JSON list of C-alpha atoms in Angstrom, two decimals:
[
{"chain": "A", "resi": 1, "resn": "MET", "atom": "CA", "xyz": [52.04, -31.05, -17.64]},
{"chain": "A", "resi": 2, "resn": "THR", "atom": "CA", "xyz": [52.18, -27.22, -17.90]},
{"chain": "A", "resi": 3, "resn": "ILE", "atom": "CA", "xyz": [49.15, -25.37, -16.20]},
{"chain": "A", "resi": 4, "resn": "GLN", "atom": "CA", "xyz": [47.42, -23.17, -18.85]},
{"chain": "A", "resi": 5, "resn": "ARG", "atom": "CA", "xyz": [46.66, -19.60, -17.61]},
{"chain": "A", "resi": 6, "resn": "CYS", "atom": "CA", "xyz": [45.28, -16.36, -18.96]},
{"chain": "A", "resi": 7, "resn": "ILE", "atom": "CA", "xyz": [48.17, -14.83, -21.01]},
{"chain": "A", "resi": 8, "resn": "TRP", "atom": "CA", "xyz": [48.76, -11.87, -18.56]},
{"chain": "A", "resi": 9, "resn": "ALA", "atom": "CA", "xyz": [49.45, -14.40, -15.63]},
{"chain": "A", "resi": 10, "resn": "THR", "atom": "CA", "xyz": [52.29, -15.99, -17.37]},
{"chain": "A", "resi": 11, "resn": "ASN", "atom": "CA", "xyz": [55.05, -13.52, -16.88]},
{"chain": "A", "resi": 12, "resn": "SER", "atom": "CA", "xyz": [56.08, -14.18, -13.34]},
{"chain": "A", "resi": 13, "resn": "ASP", "atom": "CA", "xyz": [55.34, -16.59, -10.41]},
{"chain": "A", "resi": 14, "resn": "LEU", "atom": "CA", "xyz": [53.80, -13.64, -8.53]},
{"chain": "A", "resi": 15, "resn": "GLU", "atom": "CA", "xyz": [51.20, -13.04, -11.25]},
{"chain": "A", "resi": 16, "resn": "ALA", "atom": "CA", "xyz": [50.69, -16.72, -11.81]},
{"chain": "A", "resi": 17, "resn": "GLU", "atom": "CA", "xyz": [50.03, -17.30, -7.97]},
{"chain": "A", "resi": 18, "resn": "TYR", "atom": "CA", "xyz": [47.56, -14.35, -7.82]},
{"chain": "A", "resi": 19, "resn": "HIS", "atom": "CA", "xyz": [45.79, -15.53, -10.91]},
{"chain": "A", "resi": 20, "resn": "ASP", "atom": "CA", "xyz": [45.42, -19.10, -9.65]},
{"chain": "A", "resi": 21, "resn": "ARG", "atom": "CA", "xyz": [44.37, -18.24, -6.10]},
{"chain": "A", "resi": 22, "resn": "GLU", "atom": "CA", "xyz": [42.33, -14.88, -6.21]},
{"chain": "A", "resi": 23, "resn": "TRP", "atom": "CA", "xyz": [41.73, -13.21, -9.66]},
{"chain": "A", "resi": 24, "resn": "GLY", "atom": "CA", "xyz": [37.93, -13.69, -10.41]},
{"chain": "A", "resi": 25, "resn": "VAL", "atom": "CA", "xyz": [37.20, -15.26, -7.20]},
{"chain": "A", "resi": 26, "resn": "PRO", "atom": "CA", "xyz": [34.05, -13.54, -5.71]},
{"chain": "A", "resi": 27, "resn": "VAL", "atom": "CA", "xyz": [35.06, -11.18, -2.79]},
{"chain": "A", "resi": 28, "resn": "HIS", "atom": "CA", "xyz": [32.50, -10.06, -0.26]},
{"chain": "A", "resi": 29, "resn": "ASP", "atom": "CA", "xyz": [34.81, -9.03, 2.61]},
{"chain": "A", "resi": 30, "resn": "GLU", "atom": "CA", "xyz": [34.72, -5.21, 3.10]},
{"chain": "A", "resi": 31, "resn": "ARG", "atom": "CA", "xyz": [38.47, -4.68, 3.75]},
{"chain": "A", "resi": 32, "resn": "THR", "atom": "CA", "xyz": [39.29, -6.89, 0.84]},
{"chain": "A", "resi": 33, "resn": "LEU", "atom": "CA", "xyz": [36.97, -4.96, -1.37]},
{"chain": "A", "resi": 34, "resn": "PHE", "atom": "CA", "xyz": [38.54, -1.75, -0.27]},
{"chain": "A", "resi": 35, "resn": "GLU", "atom": "CA", "xyz": [42.07, -3.20, -0.65]},
{"chain": "A", "resi": 36, "resn": "PHE", "atom": "CA", "xyz": [41.28, -3.96, -4.35]},
{"chain": "A", "resi": 37, "resn": "LEU", "atom": "CA", "xyz": [39.86, -0.63, -4.95]},
{"chain": "A", "resi": 38, "resn": "THR", "atom": "CA", "xyz": [43.01, 0.97, -3.60]},
{"chain": "A", "resi": 39, "resn": "LEU", "atom": "CA", "xyz": [45.29, -1.31, -5.47]},
{"chain": "A", "resi": 40, "resn": "GLU", "atom": "CA", "xyz": [43.57, -0.92, -8.78]},
{"chain": "A", "resi": 41, "resn": "GLY", "atom": "CA", "xyz": [43.69, 2.86, -8.35]},
{"chain": "A", "resi": 42, "resn": "ALA", "atom": "CA", "xyz": [47.36, 2.50, -7.54]},
{"chain": "A", "resi": 43, "resn": "GLN", "atom": "CA", "xyz": [47.81, 0.60, -10.70]},
{"chain": "A", "resi": 44, "resn": "ALA", "atom": "CA", "xyz": [46.66, 3.27, -13.00]},
{"chain": "A", "resi": 45, "resn": "GLY", "atom": "CA", "xyz": [49.57, 3.81, -15.44]},
{"chain": "A", "resi": 46, "resn": "LEU", "atom": "CA", "xyz": [51.47, 0.96, -14.12]},
{"chain": "A", "resi": 47, "resn": "SER", "atom": "CA", "xyz": [51.67, -2.62, -14.56]},
{"chain": "A", "resi": 48, "resn": "TRP", "atom": "CA", "xyz": [49.77, -4.95, -12.24]},
{"chain": "A", "resi": 49, "resn": "ARG", "atom": "CA", "xyz": [53.04, -6.81, -11.37]},
{"chain": "A", "resi": 50, "resn": "THR", "atom": "CA", "xyz": [54.36, -3.58, -9.93]},
{"chain": "A", "resi": 51, "resn": "VAL", "atom": "CA", "xyz": [51.52, -3.17, -7.72]},
{"chain": "A", "resi": 52, "resn": "LEU", "atom": "CA", "xyz": [51.47, -6.92, -6.73]},
{"chain": "A", "resi": 53, "resn": "THR", "atom": "CA", "xyz": [54.90, -6.62, -5.41]},
{"chain": "A", "resi": 54, "resn": "LYS", "atom": "CA", "xyz": [54.19, -3.77, -3.29]},
{"chain": "A", "resi": 55, "resn": "ARG", "atom": "CA", "xyz": [50.86, -5.46, -1.96]},
{"chain": "A", "resi": 56, "resn": "ALA", "atom": "CA", "xyz": [52.19, -6.25, 1.50]},
{"chain": "A", "resi": 57, "resn": "ASN", "atom": "CA", "xyz": [53.58, -2.55, 1.87]},
{"chain": "A", "resi": 58, "resn": "TYR", "atom": "CA", "xyz": [50.20, -1.08, 0.87]},
{"chain": "A", "resi": 59, "resn": "ALA", "atom": "CA", "xyz": [48.50, -3.21, 3.56]},
{"chain": "A", "resi": 60, "resn": "ARG", "atom": "CA", "xyz": [51.02, -2.06, 6.11]},
{"chain": "A", "resi": 61, "resn": "VAL", "atom": "CA", "xyz": [51.14, 1.80, 5.14]},
{"chain": "A", "resi": 62, "resn": "PHE", "atom": "CA", "xyz": [47.21, 1.86, 4.70]},
{"chain": "A", "resi": 63, "resn": "LEU", "atom": "CA", "xyz": [46.58, 0.39, 8.03]},
{"chain": "A", "resi": 64, "resn": "ASP", "atom": "CA", "xyz": [45.22, -2.97, 6.90]},
{"chain": "A", "resi": 65, "resn": "TYR", "atom": "CA", "xyz": [42.45, -1.08, 5.16]},
{"chain": "A", "resi": 66, "resn": "ASP", "atom": "CA", "xyz": [40.71, -0.24, 8.34]},
{"chain": "A", "resi": 67, "resn": "LEU", "atom": "CA", "xyz": [38.21, 2.42, 7.04]},
{"chain": "A", "resi": 68, "resn": "PRO", "atom": "CA", "xyz": [37.61, 4.40, 10.05]},
{"chain": "A", "resi": 69, "resn": "ARG", "atom": "CA", "xyz": [41.28, 4.76, 10.61]},
{"chain": "A", "resi": 70, "resn": "LEU", "atom": "CA", "xyz": [42.05, 5.75, 6.87]},
{"chain": "A", "resi": 71, "resn": "ALA", "atom": "CA", "xyz": [39.32, 8.23, 6.96]},
{"chain": "A", "resi": 72, "resn": "ALA", "atom": "CA", "xyz": [40.64, 9.96, 10.03]},
{"chain": "A", "resi": 73, "resn": "LEU", "atom": "CA", "xyz": [44.18, 10.32, 8.67]},
{"chain": "A", "resi": 74, "resn": "ASP", "atom": "CA", "xyz": [45.57, 13.86, 8.75]},
{"chain": "A", "resi": 75, "resn": "ASP", "atom": "CA", "xyz": [47.41, 15.80, 6.07]},
{"chain": "A", "resi": 76, "resn": "ASP", "atom": "CA", "xyz": [50.85, 15.22, 7.81]},
{"chain": "A", "resi": 77, "resn": "THR", "atom": "CA", "xyz": [50.34, 11.57, 7.88]},
{"chain": "A", "resi": 78, "resn": "LEU", "atom": "CA", "xyz": [49.46, 11.41, 4.29]},
{"chain": "A", "resi": 79, "resn": "GLU", "atom": "CA", "xyz": [52.59, 13.49, 3.57]},
{"chain": "A", "resi": 80, "resn": "GLN", "atom": "CA", "xyz": [54.67, 10.88, 5.45]},
{"chain": "A", "resi": 81, "resn": "MET", "atom": "CA", "xyz": [53.06, 8.05, 3.75]},
{"chain": "A", "resi": 82, "resn": "LEU", "atom": "CA", "xyz": [54.51, 9.51, 0.55]},
{"chain": "A", "resi": 83, "resn": "LEU", "atom": "CA", "xyz": [57.84, 8.97, 1.78]},
{"chain": "A", "resi": 84, "resn": "ASP", "atom": "CA", "xyz": [57.49, 5.32, 1.92]},
{"chain": "A", "resi": 85, "resn": "PRO", "atom": "CA", "xyz": [59.36, 3.59, -0.94]},
{"chain": "A", "resi": 86, "resn": "GLY", "atom": "CA", "xyz": [57.25, 0.38, -0.37]},
{"chain": "A", "resi": 87, "resn": "ILE", "atom": "CA", "xyz": [54.24, 1.97, -2.27]},
{"chain": "A", "resi": 88, "resn": "VAL", "atom": "CA", "xyz": [53.67, 4.06, -5.50]},
{"chain": "A", "resi": 89, "resn": "ARG", "atom": "CA", "xyz": [54.48, 7.49, -4.10]},
{"chain": "A", "resi": 90, "resn": "ASN", "atom": "CA", "xyz": [52.05, 9.56, -6.27]},
{"chain": "A", "resi": 91, "resn": "ARG", "atom": "CA", "xyz": [50.33, 12.32, -4.06]},
{"chain": "A", "resi": 92, "resn": "LEU", "atom": "CA", "xyz": [46.90, 12.00, -5.85]},
{"chain": "A", "resi": 93, "resn": "LYS", "atom": "CA", "xyz": [46.97, 8.21, -5.42]},
{"chain": "A", "resi": 94, "resn": "VAL", "atom": "CA", "xyz": [47.87, 8.23, -1.78]},
{"chain": "A", "resi": 95, "resn": "TRP", "atom": "CA", "xyz": [45.34, 11.08, -0.97]},
{"chain": "A", "resi": 96, "resn": "SER", "atom": "CA", "xyz": [42.68, 9.29, -2.72]},
{"chain": "A", "resi": 97, "resn": "VAL", "atom": "CA", "xyz": [42.86, 6.46, -0.16]},
{"chain": "A", "resi": 98, "resn": "ARG", "atom": "CA", "xyz": [41.60, 8.81, 2.54]},
{"chain": "A", "resi": 99, "resn": "SER", "atom": "CA", "xyz": [38.86, 10.23, 0.50]},
{"chain": "A", "resi": 100, "resn": "ASN", "atom": "CA", "xyz": [37.77, 6.80, -0.74]},
{"chain": "A", "resi": 101, "resn": "ALA", "atom": "CA", "xyz": [37.80, 5.68, 2.90]},
{"chain": "A", "resi": 102, "resn": "ARG", "atom": "CA", "xyz": [35.35, 8.51, 3.63]},
{"chain": "A", "resi": 103, "resn": "ALA", "atom": "CA", "xyz": [33.20, 7.81, 0.76]},
{"chain": "A", "resi": 104, "resn": "ALA", "atom": "CA", "xyz": [33.14, 4.09, 1.57]},
{"chain": "A", "resi": 105, "resn": "LEU", "atom": "CA", "xyz": [31.97, 4.72, 5.16]},
{"chain": "A", "resi": 106, "resn": "ALA", "atom": "CA", "xyz": [29.29, 6.98, 3.80]},
{"chain": "A", "resi": 107, "resn": "LEU", "atom": "CA", "xyz": [28.23, 4.39, 1.46]},
{"chain": "A", "resi": 108, "resn": "GLN", "atom": "CA", "xyz": [28.24, 1.74, 4.10]},
{"chain": "A", "resi": 109, "resn": "ALA", "atom": "CA", "xyz": [25.87, 4.16, 6.14]},
{"chain": "A", "resi": 110, "resn": "SER", "atom": "CA", "xyz": [23.59, 4.64, 3.27]},
{"chain": "A", "resi": 111, "resn": "GLN", "atom": "CA", "xyz": [23.72, 1.15, 1.57]},
{"chain": "A", "resi": 112, "resn": "GLY", "atom": "CA", "xyz": [24.46, -1.18, 4.49]},
{"chain": "A", "resi": 113, "resn": "SER", "atom": "CA", "xyz": [27.87, -2.31, 3.18]},
{"chain": "A", "resi": 114, "resn": "LEU", "atom": "CA", "xyz": [30.16, -1.88, 0.37]},
{"chain": "A", "resi": 115, "resn": "ASP", "atom": "CA", "xyz": [29.77, -5.48, -0.56]},
{"chain": "A", "resi": 116, "resn": "SER", "atom": "CA", "xyz": [25.96, -5.14, -1.05]},
{"chain": "A", "resi": 117, "resn": "TYR", "atom": "CA", "xyz": [26.40, -1.85, -3.02]},
{"chain": "A", "resi": 118, "resn": "LEU", "atom": "CA", "xyz": [29.08, -3.07, -5.37]},
{"chain": "A", "resi": 119, "resn": "TRP", "atom": "CA", "xyz": [27.39, -6.59, -5.99]},
{"chain": "A", "resi": 120, "resn": "SER", "atom": "CA", "xyz": [23.99, -4.99, -6.61]},
{"chain": "A", "resi": 121, "resn": "PHE", "atom": "CA", "xyz": [25.53, -3.93, -9.90]},
{"chain": "A", "resi": 122, "resn": "VAL", "atom": "CA", "xyz": [25.79, -7.49, -11.16]},
{"chain": "A", "resi": 123, "resn": "GLY", "atom": "CA", "xyz": [22.71, -8.69, -9.52]},
{"chain": "A", "resi": 124, "resn": "GLY", "atom": "CA", "xyz": [24.76, -10.40, -6.72]},
{"chain": "A", "resi": 125, "resn": "GLN", "atom": "CA", "xyz": [26.13, -12.94, -9.09]},
{"chain": "A", "resi": 126, "resn": "PRO", "atom": "CA", "xyz": [29.39, -12.99, -11.13]},
{"chain": "A", "resi": 127, "resn": "ILE", "atom": "CA", "xyz": [29.08, -12.24, -14.91]},
{"chain": "A", "resi": 128, "resn": "VAL", "atom": "CA", "xyz": [30.88, -14.95, -16.61]},
{"chain": "A", "resi": 129, "resn": "ASN", "atom": "CA", "xyz": [32.11, -13.84, -20.04]},
{"chain": "A", "resi": 130, "resn": "ARG", "atom": "CA", "xyz": [33.93, -16.87, -21.45]},
{"chain": "A", "resi": 131, "resn": "PRO", "atom": "CA", "xyz": [36.32, -15.17, -23.77]},
{"chain": "A", "resi": 132, "resn": "GLN", "atom": "CA", "xyz": [38.07, -17.09, -26.40]},
{"chain": "A", "resi": 133, "resn": "SER", "atom": "CA", "xyz": [41.08, -14.89, -26.48]},
{"chain": "A", "resi": 134, "resn": "SER", "atom": "CA", "xyz": [42.51, -11.82, -24.96]},
{"chain": "A", "resi": 135, "resn": "SER", "atom": "CA", "xyz": [41.35, -9.70, -27.56]},
{"chain": "A", "resi": 136, "resn": "GLU", "atom": "CA", "xyz": [37.64, -10.48, -26.33]},
{"chain": "A", "resi": 137, "resn": "VAL", "atom": "CA", "xyz": [38.44, -9.21, -22.84]},
{"chain": "A", "resi": 138, "resn": "PRO", "atom": "CA", "xyz": [37.29, -5.43, -22.68]},
{"chain": "A", "resi": 139, "resn": "ALA", "atom": "CA", "xyz": [39.18, -2.74, -21.00]},
{"chain": "A", "resi": 140, "resn": "ARG", "atom": "CA", "xyz": [35.74, -1.35, -19.90]},
{"chain": "A", "resi": 141, "resn": "THR", "atom": "CA", "xyz": [32.10, -1.94, -20.36]},
{"chain": "A", "resi": 142, "resn": "GLU", "atom": "CA", "xyz": [28.97, -0.05, -20.07]},
{"chain": "A", "resi": 143, "resn": "LEU", "atom": "CA", "xyz": [28.56, -1.75, -16.64]},
{"chain": "A", "resi": 144, "resn": "SER", "atom": "CA", "xyz": [31.85, -0.51, -15.47]},
{"chain": "A", "resi": 145, "resn": "ASP", "atom": "CA", "xyz": [30.98, 3.00, -16.96]},
{"chain": "A", "resi": 146, "resn": "ARG", "atom": "CA", "xyz": [27.83, 3.05, -14.75]},
{"chain": "A", "resi": 147, "resn": "LEU", "atom": "CA", "xyz": [29.53, 1.90, -11.69]},
{"chain": "A", "resi": 148, "resn": "SER", "atom": "CA", "xyz": [32.56, 4.33, -12.21]},
{"chain": "A", "resi": 149, "resn": "LYS", "atom": "CA", "xyz": [29.99, 7.04, -12.69]},
{"chain": "A", "resi": 150, "resn": "ASP", "atom": "CA", "xyz": [28.17, 6.33, -9.41]},
{"chain": "A", "resi": 151, "resn": "LEU", "atom": "CA", "xyz": [31.19, 5.87, -7.38]},
{"chain": "A", "resi": 152, "resn": "ARG", "atom": "CA", "xyz": [32.44, 9.31, -8.71]},
{"chain": "A", "resi": 153, "resn": "LYS", "atom": "CA", "xyz": [29.05, 10.81, -7.70]},
{"chain": "A", "resi": 154, "resn": "ARG", "atom": "CA", "xyz": [29.54, 9.35, -4.12]},
{"chain": "A", "resi": 155, "resn": "GLY", "atom": "CA", "xyz": [33.06, 11.03, -3.79]},
{"chain": "A", "resi": 156, "resn": "PHE", "atom": "CA", "xyz": [35.29, 8.18, -4.89]},
{"chain": "A", "resi": 157, "resn": "ARG", "atom": "CA", "xyz": [38.61, 9.10, -6.72]},
{"chain": "A", "resi": 158, "resn": "PHE", "atom": "CA", "xyz": [40.74, 6.88, -8.97]},
{"chain": "A", "resi": 159, "resn": "VAL", "atom": "CA", "xyz": [37.66, 5.12, -10.11]},
{"chain": "A", "resi": 160, "resn": "GLY", "atom": "CA", "xyz": [37.52, 5.46, -13.85]},
{"chain": "A", "resi": 161, "resn": "SER", "atom": "CA", "xyz": [35.77, 2.92, -16.04]},
{"chain": "A", "resi": 162, "resn": "THR", "atom": "CA", "xyz": [38.91, 1.03, -16.87]},
{"chain": "A", "resi": 163, "resn": "ILE", "atom": "CA", "xyz": [40.10, 0.82, -13.32]},
{"chain": "A", "resi": 164, "resn": "ILE", "atom": "CA", "xyz": [36.62, -0.28, -12.29]},
{"chain": "A", "resi": 165, "resn": "TYR", "atom": "CA", "xyz": [36.59, -3.00, -14.78]},
{"chain": "A", "resi": 166, "resn": "ALA", "atom": "CA", "xyz": [39.93, -4.34, -13.65]},
{"chain": "A", "resi": 167, "resn": "PHE", "atom": "CA", "xyz": [38.63, -4.10, -9.96]},
{"chain": "A", "resi": 168, "resn": "MET", "atom": "CA", "xyz": [35.38, -6.08, -11.08]},
{"chain": "A", "resi": 169, "resn": "GLN", "atom": "CA", "xyz": [37.61, -8.77, -12.46]},
{"chain": "A", "resi": 170, "resn": "ALA", "atom": "CA", "xyz": [39.80, -8.86, -9.45]},
{"chain": "A", "resi": 171, "resn": "VAL", "atom": "CA", "xyz": [37.06, -9.37, -6.92]},
{"chain": "A", "resi": 172, "resn": "GLY", "atom": "CA", "xyz": [35.02, -11.68, -9.09]},
{"chain": "A", "resi": 173, "resn": "MET", "atom": "CA", "xyz": [32.14, -9.54, -10.18]},
{"chain": "A", "resi": 174, "resn": "VAL", "atom": "CA", "xyz": [33.30, -10.43, -13.53]},
{"chain": "A", "resi": 175, "resn": "ASP", "atom": "CA", "xyz": [34.91, -13.64, -14.65]},
{"chain": "A", "resi": 176, "resn": "ASP", "atom": "CA", "xyz": [37.07, -13.30, -17.73]},
{"chain": "A", "resi": 177, "resn": "HIS", "atom": "CA", "xyz": [39.27, -16.35, -17.57]},
{"chain": "A", "resi": 178, "resn": "MET", "atom": "CA", "xyz": [39.97, -17.18, -21.26]},
{"chain": "A", "resi": 179, "resn": "LEU", "atom": "CA", "xyz": [39.37, -20.56, -22.98]},
{"chain": "A", "resi": 180, "resn": "GLY", "atom": "CA", "xyz": [42.34, -22.93, -22.21]},
{"chain": "A", "resi": 181, "resn": "CYS", "atom": "CA", "xyz": [42.84, -21.40, -18.92]},
{"chain": "A", "resi": 182, "resn": "HIS", "atom": "CA", "xyz": [42.60, -23.80, -16.08]},
{"chain": "A", "resi": 183, "resn": "ARG", "atom": "CA", "xyz": [40.35, -21.58, -14.18]},
{"chain": "A", "resi": 184, "resn": "TYR", "atom": "CA", "xyz": [38.00, -21.13, -17.19]},
{"chain": "A", "resi": 185, "resn": "ARG", "atom": "CA", "xyz": [34.25, -21.94, -16.35]},
{"chain": "A", "resi": 186, "resn": "SER", "atom": "CA", "xyz": [32.50, -23.78, -19.09]},
{"chain": "A", "resi": 187, "resn": "ASP", "atom": "CA", "xyz": [29.24, -24.28, -17.15]}
]
C-alpha cells in the first residue's frame, strides 16, 4: 500500500522523509526554531528541496545555530561563509543570520525565549486547518502578516509573511496536512 502524503512531499525521498518526520510537528527547542527561521529565509526564491539538500551544511556553517556565537560573527567570517558551496551563497541571506541571531538574543532577553514569543501568536497550540486540497493552503495569512511585521520591527530580516507562514508550517504552529495525507488530523 502506498503512503499518501501532501502533494509537495511526493517529489523526492528527502522531501517525503522531512514531511513524515518533521513538517507540522510542534517545535519548542530554541536552536531548532532558529534553524528553521534560517532555512526558510534561505529558501526564498528557491525550492524547499534545494534547502533540504543543504541542511547539514547549514548546521555546520552556521555553528549548529548557537545564537551567541552567530551574533558575534565578524564581517570577515561572514565573507568566508559566502565561499562555502554547501549553502545558498547569497550575501543578504548569509548576513541576515548574524542580524537575526542578535535579534533573537534580544528577544530572548525581553520575552524569556524565542519559543514563548513565537508560540504566543497561536495561543501556545497549533492551528489545525484541515485543507481538502493544496488550493486551500495559503501562502500567507493575517497571522503570518502580523508575526512578520513584529519580527521585522524587532530587527529580523528575511521574515516576510510568506516566509513566516512556511516557517509556521515547518515548526508546527500551523498544521496544513491535507485530506488524504497519512498525517492529516481529523480530530
